[in-house]
Short mmCIF file of C-alpha atoms and ligand atoms in Angstrom, two decimals:
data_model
loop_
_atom_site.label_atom_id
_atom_site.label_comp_id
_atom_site.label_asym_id
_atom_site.label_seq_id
_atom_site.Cartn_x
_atom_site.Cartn_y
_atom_site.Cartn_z
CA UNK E 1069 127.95 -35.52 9.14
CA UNK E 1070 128.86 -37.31 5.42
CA UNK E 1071 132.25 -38.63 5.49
CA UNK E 1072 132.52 -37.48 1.75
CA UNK E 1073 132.41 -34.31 0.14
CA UNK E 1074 130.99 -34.03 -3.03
CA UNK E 1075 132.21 -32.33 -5.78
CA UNK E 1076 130.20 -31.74 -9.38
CA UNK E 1077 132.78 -30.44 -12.34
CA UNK E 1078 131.69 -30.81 -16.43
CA UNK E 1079 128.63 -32.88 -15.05
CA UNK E 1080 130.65 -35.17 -13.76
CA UNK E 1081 130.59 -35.99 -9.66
CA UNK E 1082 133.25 -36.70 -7.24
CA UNK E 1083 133.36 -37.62 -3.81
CA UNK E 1084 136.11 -36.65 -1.85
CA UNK E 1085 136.24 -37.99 1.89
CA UNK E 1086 136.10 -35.64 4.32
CA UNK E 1087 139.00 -35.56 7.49
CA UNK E 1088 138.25 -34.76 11.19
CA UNK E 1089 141.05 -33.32 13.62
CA UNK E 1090 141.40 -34.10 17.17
CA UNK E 1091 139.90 -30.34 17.89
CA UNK E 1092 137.19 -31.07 15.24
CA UNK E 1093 138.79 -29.39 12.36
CA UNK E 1094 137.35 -30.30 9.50
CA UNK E 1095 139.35 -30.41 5.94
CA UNK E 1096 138.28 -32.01 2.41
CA UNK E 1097 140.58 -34.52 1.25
CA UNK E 1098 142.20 -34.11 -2.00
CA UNK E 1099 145.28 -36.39 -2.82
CA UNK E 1100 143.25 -38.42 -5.44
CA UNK E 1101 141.37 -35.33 -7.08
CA UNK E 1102 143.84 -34.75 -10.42
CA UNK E 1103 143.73 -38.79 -10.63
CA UNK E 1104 140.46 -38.94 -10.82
CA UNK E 1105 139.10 -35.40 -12.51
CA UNK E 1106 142.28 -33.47 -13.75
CA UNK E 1107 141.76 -30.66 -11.75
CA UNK E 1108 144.30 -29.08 -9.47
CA UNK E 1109 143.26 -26.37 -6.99
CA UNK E 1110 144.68 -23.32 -6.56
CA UNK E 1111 145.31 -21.89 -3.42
CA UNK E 1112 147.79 -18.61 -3.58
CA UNK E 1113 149.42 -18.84 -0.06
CA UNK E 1114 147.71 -21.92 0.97
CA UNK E 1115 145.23 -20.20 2.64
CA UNK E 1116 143.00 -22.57 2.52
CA UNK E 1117 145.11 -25.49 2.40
CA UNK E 1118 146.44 -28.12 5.24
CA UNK E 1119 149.48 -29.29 4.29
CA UNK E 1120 149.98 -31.87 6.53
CA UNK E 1121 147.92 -33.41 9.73
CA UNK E 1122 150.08 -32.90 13.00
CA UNK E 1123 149.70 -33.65 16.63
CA UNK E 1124 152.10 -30.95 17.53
CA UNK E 1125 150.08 -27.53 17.83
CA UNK E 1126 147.02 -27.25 18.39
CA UNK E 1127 145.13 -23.12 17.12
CA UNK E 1128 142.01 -21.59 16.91
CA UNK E 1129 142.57 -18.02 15.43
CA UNK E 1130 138.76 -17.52 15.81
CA UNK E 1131 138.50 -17.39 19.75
CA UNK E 1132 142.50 -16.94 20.19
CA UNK E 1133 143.79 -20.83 21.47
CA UNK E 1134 146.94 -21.97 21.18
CA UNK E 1135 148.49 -25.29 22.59
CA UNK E 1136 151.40 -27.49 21.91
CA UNK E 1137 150.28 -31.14 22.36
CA UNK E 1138 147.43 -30.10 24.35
CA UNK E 1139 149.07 -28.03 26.95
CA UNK E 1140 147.60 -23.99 26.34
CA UNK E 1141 149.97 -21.37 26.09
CA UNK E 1142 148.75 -19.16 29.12
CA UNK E 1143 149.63 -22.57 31.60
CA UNK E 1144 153.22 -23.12 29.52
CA UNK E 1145 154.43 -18.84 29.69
CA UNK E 1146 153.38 -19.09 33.74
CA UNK E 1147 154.95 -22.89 34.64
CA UNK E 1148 157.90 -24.07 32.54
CA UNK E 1149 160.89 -23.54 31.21
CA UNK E 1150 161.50 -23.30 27.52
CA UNK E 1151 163.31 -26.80 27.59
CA UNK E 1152 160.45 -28.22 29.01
CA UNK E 1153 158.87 -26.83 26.12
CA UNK E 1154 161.38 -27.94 24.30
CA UNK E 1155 161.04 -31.63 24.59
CA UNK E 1156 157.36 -31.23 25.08
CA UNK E 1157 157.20 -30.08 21.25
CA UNK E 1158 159.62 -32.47 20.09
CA UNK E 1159 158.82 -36.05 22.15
CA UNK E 1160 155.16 -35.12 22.52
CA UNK E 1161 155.30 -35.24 26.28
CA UNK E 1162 156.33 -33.30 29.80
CA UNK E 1163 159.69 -34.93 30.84
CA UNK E 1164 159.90 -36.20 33.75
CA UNK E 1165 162.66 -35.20 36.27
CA UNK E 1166 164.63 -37.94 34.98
CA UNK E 1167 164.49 -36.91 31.23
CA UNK E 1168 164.27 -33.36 32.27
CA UNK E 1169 167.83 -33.71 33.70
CA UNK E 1170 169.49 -35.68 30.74
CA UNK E 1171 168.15 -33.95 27.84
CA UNK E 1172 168.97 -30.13 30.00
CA UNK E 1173 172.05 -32.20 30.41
CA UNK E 1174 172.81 -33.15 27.05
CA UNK E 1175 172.10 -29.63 25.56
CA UNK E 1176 174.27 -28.09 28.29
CA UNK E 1177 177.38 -30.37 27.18
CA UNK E 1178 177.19 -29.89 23.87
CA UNK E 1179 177.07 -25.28 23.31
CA UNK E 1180 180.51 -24.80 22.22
CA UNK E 1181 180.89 -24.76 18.72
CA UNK E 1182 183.82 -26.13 16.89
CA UNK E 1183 185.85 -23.58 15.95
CA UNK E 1184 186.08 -23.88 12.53
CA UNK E 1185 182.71 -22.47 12.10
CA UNK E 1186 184.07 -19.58 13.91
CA UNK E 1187 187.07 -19.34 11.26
CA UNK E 1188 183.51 -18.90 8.54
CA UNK E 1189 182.07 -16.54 11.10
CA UNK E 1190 184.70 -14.55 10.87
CA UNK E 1191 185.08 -14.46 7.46
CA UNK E 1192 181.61 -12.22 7.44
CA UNK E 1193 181.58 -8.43 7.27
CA UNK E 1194 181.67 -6.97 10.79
CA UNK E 1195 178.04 -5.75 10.41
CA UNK E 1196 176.17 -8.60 8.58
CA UNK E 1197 173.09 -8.80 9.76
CA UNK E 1198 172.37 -11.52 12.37
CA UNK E 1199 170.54 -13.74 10.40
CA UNK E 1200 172.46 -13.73 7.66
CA UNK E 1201 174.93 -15.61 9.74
CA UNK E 1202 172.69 -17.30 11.41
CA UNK E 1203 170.83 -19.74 8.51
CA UNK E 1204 174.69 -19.61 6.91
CA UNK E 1205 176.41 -21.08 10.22
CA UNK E 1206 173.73 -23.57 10.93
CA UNK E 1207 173.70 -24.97 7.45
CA UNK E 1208 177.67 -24.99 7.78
CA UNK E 1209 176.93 -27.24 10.79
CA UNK E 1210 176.02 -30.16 8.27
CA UNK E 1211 179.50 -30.06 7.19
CA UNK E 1212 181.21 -30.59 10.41
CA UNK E 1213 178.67 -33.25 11.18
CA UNK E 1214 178.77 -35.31 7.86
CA UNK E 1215 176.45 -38.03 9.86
CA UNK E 1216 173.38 -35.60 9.93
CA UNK E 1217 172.85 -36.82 5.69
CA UNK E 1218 170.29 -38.84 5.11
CA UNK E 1219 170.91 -42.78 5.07
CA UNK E 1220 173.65 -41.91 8.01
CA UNK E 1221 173.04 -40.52 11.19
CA UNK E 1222 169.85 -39.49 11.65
CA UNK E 1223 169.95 -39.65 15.91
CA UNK E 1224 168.71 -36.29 18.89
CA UNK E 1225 172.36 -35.98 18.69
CA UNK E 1226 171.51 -33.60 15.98
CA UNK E 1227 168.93 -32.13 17.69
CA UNK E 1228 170.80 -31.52 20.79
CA UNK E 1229 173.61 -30.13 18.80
CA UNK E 1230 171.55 -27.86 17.23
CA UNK E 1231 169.29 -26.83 20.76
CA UNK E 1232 172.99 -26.53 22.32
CA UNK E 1233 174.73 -24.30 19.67
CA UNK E 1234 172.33 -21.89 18.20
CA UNK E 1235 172.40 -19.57 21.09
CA UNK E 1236 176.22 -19.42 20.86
CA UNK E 1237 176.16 -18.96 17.31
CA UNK E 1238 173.92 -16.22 17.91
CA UNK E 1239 175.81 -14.14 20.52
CA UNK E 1240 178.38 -14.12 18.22
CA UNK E 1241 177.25 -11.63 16.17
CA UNK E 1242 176.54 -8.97 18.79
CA UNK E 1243 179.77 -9.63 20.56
CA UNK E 1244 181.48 -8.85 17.22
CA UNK E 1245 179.72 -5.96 16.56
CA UNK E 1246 180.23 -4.28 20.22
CA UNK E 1247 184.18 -5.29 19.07
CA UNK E 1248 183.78 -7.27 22.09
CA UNK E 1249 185.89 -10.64 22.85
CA UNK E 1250 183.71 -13.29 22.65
CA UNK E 1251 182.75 -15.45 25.50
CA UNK E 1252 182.85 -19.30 25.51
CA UNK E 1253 179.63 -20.71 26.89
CA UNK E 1254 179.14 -21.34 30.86
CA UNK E 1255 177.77 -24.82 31.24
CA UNK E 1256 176.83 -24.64 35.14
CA UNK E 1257 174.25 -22.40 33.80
CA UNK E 1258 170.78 -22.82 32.74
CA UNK E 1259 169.79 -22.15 28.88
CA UNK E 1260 168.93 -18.75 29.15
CA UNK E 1261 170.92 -17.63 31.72
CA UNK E 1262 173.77 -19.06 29.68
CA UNK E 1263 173.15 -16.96 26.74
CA UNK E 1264 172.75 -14.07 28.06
CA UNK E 1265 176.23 -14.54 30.00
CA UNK E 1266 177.31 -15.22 26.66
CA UNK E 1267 175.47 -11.90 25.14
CA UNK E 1268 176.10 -9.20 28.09
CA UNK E 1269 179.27 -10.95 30.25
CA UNK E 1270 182.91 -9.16 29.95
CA UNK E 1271 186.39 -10.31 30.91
CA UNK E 1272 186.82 -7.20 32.87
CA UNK E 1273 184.17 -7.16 35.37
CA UNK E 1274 181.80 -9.70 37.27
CA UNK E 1275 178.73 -10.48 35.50
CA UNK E 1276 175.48 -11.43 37.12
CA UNK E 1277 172.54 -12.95 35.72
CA UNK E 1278 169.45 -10.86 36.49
CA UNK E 1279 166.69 -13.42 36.91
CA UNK E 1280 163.81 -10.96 35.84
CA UNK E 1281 165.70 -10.80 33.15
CA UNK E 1282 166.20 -14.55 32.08
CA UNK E 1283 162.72 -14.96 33.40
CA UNK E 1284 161.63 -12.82 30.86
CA UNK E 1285 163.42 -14.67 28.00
CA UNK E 1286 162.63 -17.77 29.48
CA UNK E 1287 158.67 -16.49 28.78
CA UNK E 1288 159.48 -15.28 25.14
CA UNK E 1289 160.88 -18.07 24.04
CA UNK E 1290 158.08 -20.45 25.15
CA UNK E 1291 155.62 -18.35 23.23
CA UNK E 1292 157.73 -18.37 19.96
CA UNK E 1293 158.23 -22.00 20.13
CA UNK E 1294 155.95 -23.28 17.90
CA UNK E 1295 153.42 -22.02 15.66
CA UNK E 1296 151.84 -24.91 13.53
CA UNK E 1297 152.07 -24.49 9.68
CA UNK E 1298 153.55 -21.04 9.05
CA UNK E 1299 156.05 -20.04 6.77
CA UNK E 1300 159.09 -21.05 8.05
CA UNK E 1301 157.93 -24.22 9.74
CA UNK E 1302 156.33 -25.03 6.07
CA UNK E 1303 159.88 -24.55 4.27
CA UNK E 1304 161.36 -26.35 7.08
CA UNK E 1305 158.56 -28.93 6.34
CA UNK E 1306 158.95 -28.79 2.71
CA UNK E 1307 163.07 -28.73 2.40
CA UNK E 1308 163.06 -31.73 5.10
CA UNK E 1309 160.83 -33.22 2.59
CA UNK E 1310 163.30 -34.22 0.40
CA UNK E 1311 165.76 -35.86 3.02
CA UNK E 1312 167.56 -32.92 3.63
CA UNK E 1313 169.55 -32.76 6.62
CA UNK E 1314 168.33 -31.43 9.86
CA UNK E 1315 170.69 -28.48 9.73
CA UNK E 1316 169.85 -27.57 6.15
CA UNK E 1317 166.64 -27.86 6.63
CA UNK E 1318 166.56 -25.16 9.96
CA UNK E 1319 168.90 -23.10 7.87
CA UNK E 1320 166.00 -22.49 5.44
CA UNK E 1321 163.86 -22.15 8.00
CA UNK E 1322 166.05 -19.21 9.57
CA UNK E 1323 165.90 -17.29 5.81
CA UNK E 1324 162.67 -17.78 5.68
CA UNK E 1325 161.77 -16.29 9.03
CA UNK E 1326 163.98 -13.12 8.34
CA UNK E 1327 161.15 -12.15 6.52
CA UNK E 1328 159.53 -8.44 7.32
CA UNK E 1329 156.08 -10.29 6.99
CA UNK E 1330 157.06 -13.33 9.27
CA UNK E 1331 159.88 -12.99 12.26
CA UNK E 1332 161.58 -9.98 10.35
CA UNK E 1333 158.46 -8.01 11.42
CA UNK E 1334 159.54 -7.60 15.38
CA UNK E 1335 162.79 -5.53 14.62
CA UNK E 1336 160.28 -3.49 11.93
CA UNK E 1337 158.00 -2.71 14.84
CA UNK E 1338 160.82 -1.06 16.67
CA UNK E 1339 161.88 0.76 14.07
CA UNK E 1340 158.31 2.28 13.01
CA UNK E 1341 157.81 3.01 16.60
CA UNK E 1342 161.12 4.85 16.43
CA UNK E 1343 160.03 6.14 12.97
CA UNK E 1344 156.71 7.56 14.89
CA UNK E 1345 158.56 8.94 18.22
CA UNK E 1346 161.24 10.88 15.28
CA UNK E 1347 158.18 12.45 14.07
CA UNK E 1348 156.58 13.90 16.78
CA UNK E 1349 154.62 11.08 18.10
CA UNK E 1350 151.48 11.51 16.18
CA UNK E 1351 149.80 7.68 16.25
CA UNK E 1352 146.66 9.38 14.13
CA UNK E 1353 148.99 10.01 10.67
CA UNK E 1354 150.43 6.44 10.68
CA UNK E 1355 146.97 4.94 11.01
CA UNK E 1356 145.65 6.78 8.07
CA UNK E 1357 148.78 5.66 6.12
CA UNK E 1358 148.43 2.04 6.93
CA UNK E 1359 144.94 2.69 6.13
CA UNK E 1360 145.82 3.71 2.67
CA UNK E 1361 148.49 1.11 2.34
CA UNK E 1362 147.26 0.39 -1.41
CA UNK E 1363 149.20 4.11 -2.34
CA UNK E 1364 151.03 4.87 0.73
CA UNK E 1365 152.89 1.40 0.93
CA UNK E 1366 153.11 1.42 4.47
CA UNK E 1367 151.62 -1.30 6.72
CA UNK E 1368 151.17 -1.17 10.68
CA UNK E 1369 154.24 -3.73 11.59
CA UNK E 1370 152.63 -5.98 14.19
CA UNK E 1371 149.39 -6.17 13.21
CA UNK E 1372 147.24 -8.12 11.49
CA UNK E 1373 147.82 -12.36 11.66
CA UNK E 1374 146.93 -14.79 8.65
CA UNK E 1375 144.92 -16.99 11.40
CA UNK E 1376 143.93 -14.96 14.08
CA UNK E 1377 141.16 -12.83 13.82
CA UNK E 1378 140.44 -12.13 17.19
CA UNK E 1379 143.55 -11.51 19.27
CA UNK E 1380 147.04 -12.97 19.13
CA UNK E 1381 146.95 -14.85 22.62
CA UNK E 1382 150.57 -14.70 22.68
CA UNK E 1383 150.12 -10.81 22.38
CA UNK E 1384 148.15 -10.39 25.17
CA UNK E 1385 150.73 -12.84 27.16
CA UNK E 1386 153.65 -10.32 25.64
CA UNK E 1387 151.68 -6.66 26.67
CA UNK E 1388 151.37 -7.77 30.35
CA UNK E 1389 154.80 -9.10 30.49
CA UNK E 1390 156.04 -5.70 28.56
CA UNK E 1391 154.63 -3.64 32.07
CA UNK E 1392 155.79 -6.20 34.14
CA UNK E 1393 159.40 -6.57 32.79
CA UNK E 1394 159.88 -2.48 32.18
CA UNK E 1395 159.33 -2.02 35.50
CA UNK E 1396 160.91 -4.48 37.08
CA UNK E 1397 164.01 -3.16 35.52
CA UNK E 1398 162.98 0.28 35.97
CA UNK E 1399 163.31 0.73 32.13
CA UNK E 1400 160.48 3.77 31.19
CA UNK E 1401 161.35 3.47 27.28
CA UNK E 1402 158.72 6.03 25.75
CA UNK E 1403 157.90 3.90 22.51
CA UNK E 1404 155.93 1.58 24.39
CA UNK E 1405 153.58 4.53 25.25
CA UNK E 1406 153.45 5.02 21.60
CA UNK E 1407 153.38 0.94 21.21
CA UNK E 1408 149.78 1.50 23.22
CA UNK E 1409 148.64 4.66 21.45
CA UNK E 1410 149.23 2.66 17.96
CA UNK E 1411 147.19 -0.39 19.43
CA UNK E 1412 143.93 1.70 21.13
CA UNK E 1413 143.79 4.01 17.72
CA UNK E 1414 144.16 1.00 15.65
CA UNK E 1415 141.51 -1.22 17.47
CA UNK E 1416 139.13 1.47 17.65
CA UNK E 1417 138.90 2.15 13.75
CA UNK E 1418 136.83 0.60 11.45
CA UNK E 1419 139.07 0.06 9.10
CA UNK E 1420 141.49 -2.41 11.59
CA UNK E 1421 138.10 -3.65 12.83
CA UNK E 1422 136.72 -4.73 9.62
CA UNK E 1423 139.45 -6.84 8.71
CA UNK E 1424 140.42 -8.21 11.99
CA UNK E 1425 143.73 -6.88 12.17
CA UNK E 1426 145.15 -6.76 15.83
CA UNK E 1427 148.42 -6.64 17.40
CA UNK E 1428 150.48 -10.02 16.66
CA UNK E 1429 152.92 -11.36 18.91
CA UNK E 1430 155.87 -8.65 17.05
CA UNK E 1431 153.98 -5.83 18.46
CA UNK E 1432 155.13 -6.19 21.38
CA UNK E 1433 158.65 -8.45 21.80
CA UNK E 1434 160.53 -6.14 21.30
CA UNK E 1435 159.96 -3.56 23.72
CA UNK E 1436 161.15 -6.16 26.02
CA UNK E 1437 163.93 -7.45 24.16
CA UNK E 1438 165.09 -3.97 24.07
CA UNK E 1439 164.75 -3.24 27.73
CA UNK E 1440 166.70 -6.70 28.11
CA UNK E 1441 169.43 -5.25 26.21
CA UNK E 1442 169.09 -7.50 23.04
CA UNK E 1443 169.70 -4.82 19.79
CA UNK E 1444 167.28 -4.15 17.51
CA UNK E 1445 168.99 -6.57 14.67
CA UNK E 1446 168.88 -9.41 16.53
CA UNK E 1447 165.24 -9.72 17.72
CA UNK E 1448 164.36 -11.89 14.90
CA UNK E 1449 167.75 -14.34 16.28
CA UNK E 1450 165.64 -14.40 19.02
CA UNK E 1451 162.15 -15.41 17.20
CA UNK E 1452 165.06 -18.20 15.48
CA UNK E 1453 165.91 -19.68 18.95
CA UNK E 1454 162.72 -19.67 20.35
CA UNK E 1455 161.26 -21.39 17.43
CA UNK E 1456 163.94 -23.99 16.82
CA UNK E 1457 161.89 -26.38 18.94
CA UNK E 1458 158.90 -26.27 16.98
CA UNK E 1459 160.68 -26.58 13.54
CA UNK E 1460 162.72 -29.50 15.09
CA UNK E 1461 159.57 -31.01 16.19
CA UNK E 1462 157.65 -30.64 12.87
CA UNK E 1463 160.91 -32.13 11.11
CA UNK E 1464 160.88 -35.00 13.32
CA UNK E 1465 157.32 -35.57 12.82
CA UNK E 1466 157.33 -35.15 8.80
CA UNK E 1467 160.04 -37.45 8.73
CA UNK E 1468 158.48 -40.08 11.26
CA UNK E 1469 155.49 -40.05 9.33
CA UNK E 1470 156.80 -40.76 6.13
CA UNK E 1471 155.45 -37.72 4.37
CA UNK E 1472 155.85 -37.69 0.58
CA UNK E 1473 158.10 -35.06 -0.97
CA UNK E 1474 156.12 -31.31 -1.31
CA UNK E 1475 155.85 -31.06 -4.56
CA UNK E 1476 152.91 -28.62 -5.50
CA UNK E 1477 151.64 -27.70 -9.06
CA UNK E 1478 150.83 -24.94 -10.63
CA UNK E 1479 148.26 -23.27 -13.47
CA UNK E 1480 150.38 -22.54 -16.24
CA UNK E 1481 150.19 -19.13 -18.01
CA UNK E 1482 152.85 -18.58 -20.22
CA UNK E 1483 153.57 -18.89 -23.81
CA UNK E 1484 152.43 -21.99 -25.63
CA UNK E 1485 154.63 -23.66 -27.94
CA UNK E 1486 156.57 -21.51 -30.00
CA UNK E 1487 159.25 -21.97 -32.49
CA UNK E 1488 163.10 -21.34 -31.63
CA UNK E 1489 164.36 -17.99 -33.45
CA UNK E 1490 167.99 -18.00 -33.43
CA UNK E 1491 169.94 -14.72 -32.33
CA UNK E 1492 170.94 -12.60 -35.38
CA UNK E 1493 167.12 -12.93 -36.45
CA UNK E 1494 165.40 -11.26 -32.94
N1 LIG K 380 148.55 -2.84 8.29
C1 LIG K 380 147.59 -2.36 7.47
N2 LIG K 380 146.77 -3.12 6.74
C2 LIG K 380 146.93 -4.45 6.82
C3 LIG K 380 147.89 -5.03 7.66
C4 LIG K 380 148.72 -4.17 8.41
N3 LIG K 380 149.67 -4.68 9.21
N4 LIG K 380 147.82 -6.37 7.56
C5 LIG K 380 146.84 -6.63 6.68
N5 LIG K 380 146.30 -5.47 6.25
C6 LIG K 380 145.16 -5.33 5.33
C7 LIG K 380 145.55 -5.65 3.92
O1 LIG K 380 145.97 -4.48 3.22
C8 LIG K 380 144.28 -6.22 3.37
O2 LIG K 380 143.39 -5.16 3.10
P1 LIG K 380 142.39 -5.22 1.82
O3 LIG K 380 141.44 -6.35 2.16
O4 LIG K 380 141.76 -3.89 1.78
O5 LIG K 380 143.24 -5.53 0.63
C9 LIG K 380 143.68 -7.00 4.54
O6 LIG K 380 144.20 -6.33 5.69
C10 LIG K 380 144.07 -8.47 4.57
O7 LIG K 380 145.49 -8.55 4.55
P2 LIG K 380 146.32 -9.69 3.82
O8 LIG K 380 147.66 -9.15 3.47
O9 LIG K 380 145.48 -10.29 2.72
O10 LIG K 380 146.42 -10.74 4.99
P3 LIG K 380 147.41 -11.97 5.04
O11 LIG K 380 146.76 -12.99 5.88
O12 LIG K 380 147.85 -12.37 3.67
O13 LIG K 380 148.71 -11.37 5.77
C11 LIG K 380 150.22 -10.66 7.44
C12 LIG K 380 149.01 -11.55 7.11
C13 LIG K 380 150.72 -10.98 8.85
C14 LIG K 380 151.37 -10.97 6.46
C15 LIG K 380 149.79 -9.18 7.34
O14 LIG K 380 148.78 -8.88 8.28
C16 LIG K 380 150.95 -8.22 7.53
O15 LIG K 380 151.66 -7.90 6.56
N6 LIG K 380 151.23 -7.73 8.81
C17 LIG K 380 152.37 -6.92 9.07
C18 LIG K 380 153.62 -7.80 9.23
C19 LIG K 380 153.63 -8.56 10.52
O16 LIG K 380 153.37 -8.00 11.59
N7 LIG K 380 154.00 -9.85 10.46
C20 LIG K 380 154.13 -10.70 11.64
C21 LIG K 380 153.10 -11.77 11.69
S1 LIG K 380 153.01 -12.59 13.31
C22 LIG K 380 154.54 -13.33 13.54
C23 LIG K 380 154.70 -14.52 12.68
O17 LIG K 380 154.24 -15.59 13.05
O18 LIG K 380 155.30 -14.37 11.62
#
């Protein structure tokens, strides 16, 4: 293979070298192009473009891979725990027992949350939506931890503060809601089993952990934990850019994951599956809708990926748990009938088949965070603390590599040059 590219614009040729991944992705460089030609490209959500090279997650949306520095998904969701995971993504290795037990440790000492980001907590309406609070709290952390800005304190203290606190944070919000006292974090207990005390646990009466239960968030995390350049992790990517702090930069992160398109999508699922049960149950009408989503407006929530094209792997991963978890807890919730009515009509119709769209790792999620007790307006909270590894990791990794501010341009099509016409003449 030619290590160049070559490119031929107003008779003139360029030669732009070519870049090989690890997993033999290929990509044409262009950082010198506009030097040397004065042509941008345009790429309307970079679908063509890699921002960055990374060593953090590995995916192949053709045949459905995904692995975080090497390690595939399938082997991760059976064998570890989502701090495991955890460091995996963000120091690049497995820890060892020895790490294992300092960084668990570490994160274990440091949930509670000052309480003067409880006094701004509680300064939001009763029912503001989870994630509101959530990117506003963990970009208020950056205040009570003046050492996170740039040219200061840039140490994992910030990262275990932030691994430590955000499922406390997010309890917070459904405690409130229930008009429930909240609970203080438990630190004899592991990381899931700790939030859910935090979540389900009340003054008045012993609370037990169920393990198929913390199992099961223990496997949803892991899948959510990292998902190479997508939206969020590309604003985290692109705000860290500019020095921002660690916490403002996972703050924009969070808003940008609240999204109905990216995270938002899982509590979206639930509620067209609702939508669908309300309405008699009928799979075959929403399928022609989505179908005509050009008039109707409507699109299947769940479905379809910007890079896979084959199957989700993490969806598959997320179906079999959904059986296995339901009946475990002897939950028979009748949407996930629907759920599977939605998926065969869909993947049997040309229109789904033609443009690849199959169920994403939304469809799913939810069934289970329901039958786990989680509400419906806090799934994507839980897409934001299973994914805080990954955006800490690609953070760490822009910064470490010295990456130059994002800064992309654009193809101007506005007015030219005009002169100023003041008020009173208009
Ligand atoms: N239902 C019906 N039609 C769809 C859907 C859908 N969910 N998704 C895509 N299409 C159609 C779309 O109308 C277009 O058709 P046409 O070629 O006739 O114009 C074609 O498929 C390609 O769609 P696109 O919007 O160009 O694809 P994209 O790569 O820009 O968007 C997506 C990817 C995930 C935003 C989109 O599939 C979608 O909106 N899905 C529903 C929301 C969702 O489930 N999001 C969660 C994604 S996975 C979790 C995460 O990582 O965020």
């Amino acid at each position: 293979m030619s290590d160049f590219a070559e490119l031929s614009v107003e008779g003139k040729k360029y030669q732009l070298p070519i870049v090989e991944g690890t997993e033999a992705e290929k990509a044409i460089d262009i950082n010198k192009l506009r030097d040397e030609s004065g042509y941008i490209t345009i790429d309307s959500g970079y679908k063509n473009t890699g921002a960055t090279k990374s060593a953090i997650t590995f995916l192949d949306g053709e045949k459905g891979i995904l692995n975080y520095r090497g390690y595939s998904i399938e082997d991760l969701a059976a064998k570890a725990t989502f701090l495991e995971v955890a460091y995996l993504l963000i120091y690049g290795e497995l820890p060892t027992t020895e790490q294992y037990a300092e960084f668990e440790g570490a994160i274990r000492r440091h949930t509670i949350v000052n309480e003067g980001v409880r006094t701004i907590f509680e300064g939001f309406p009763v029912n503001s939506h989870p994630m509101a609070t959530l990117s506003s709290l963990v970009s208020s952390l950056s205040a009570f931890y003046p050492d996170s800005y740039e040219g200061k304190d840039n140490s994992d203290r910030h990262i275990i503060r932030l691994l430590a606190k955000l499922p406390t944070i997010a309890s917070w919000s459904y405690k409130r809601a229930m008009g429930h006292p909240m609970n203080y974090p438990k630190n004899d207990l592991d990381y899931c089993s700790n939030f859910l005390h935090m979540m389900f646990s009340l003054p008045v009466e012993k609370y037990e952990v169920d393990p198929v239960v913390a199992s099961a968030l223990n496997t949803l995390l892991i899948l959510h934990a990292d998902h190479e350049q997508n939206c969020s992790t590309s604003t985290v990517r692109l705000v860290g850019s500019s020095q921002a702090n660690l916490y403002s930069s996972i703050s924009a992160g969070i808003s940008a994951l609240w999204g109905p398109l990216h995270g938002g999508a899982n509590q979206e699922v639930i509620e067209m599956l609702e939508a669908i049960k309300a309405d008699g149950g009928d799979v075959s009408k929403y399928i022609e809708m989505a179908k005509n989503a050009k008039t109707t407006g409507f699109r299947l929530f769940g479905f379809g990926h910007r890079v896979y094209k084959n199957f989700d792997p993490r969806a598959k991963i997320i179906k079999k748990a959904a059986d296995e978890v339901l009946a475990k807890l002897g939950v028979n919730d009748p949407v996930l009938e629907i759920a599977k009515g939605l998926e065969e009509a869909a993947l049997n119709d040309e229109y789904f088949i033609a443009r690849k769209l199959y169920p994403n790792v939304d469809f799913y999620s939810g069934i289970i965070y329901r039958a786990l007790g989680i509400p419906t307006n806090m799934f994507t909270v839980m897409f934001a603390i299973g994914r805080l590894p990954g955006w800490i990791a690609q953070w760490k990794e822009m910064r470490a590599t010295k990456e130059p501010i994002g800064r992309p341009r654009q193809i101007y099509t506005g007015a030219t040059l005009r002169e100023f016409v003041s008020i009173e003449n208009r």
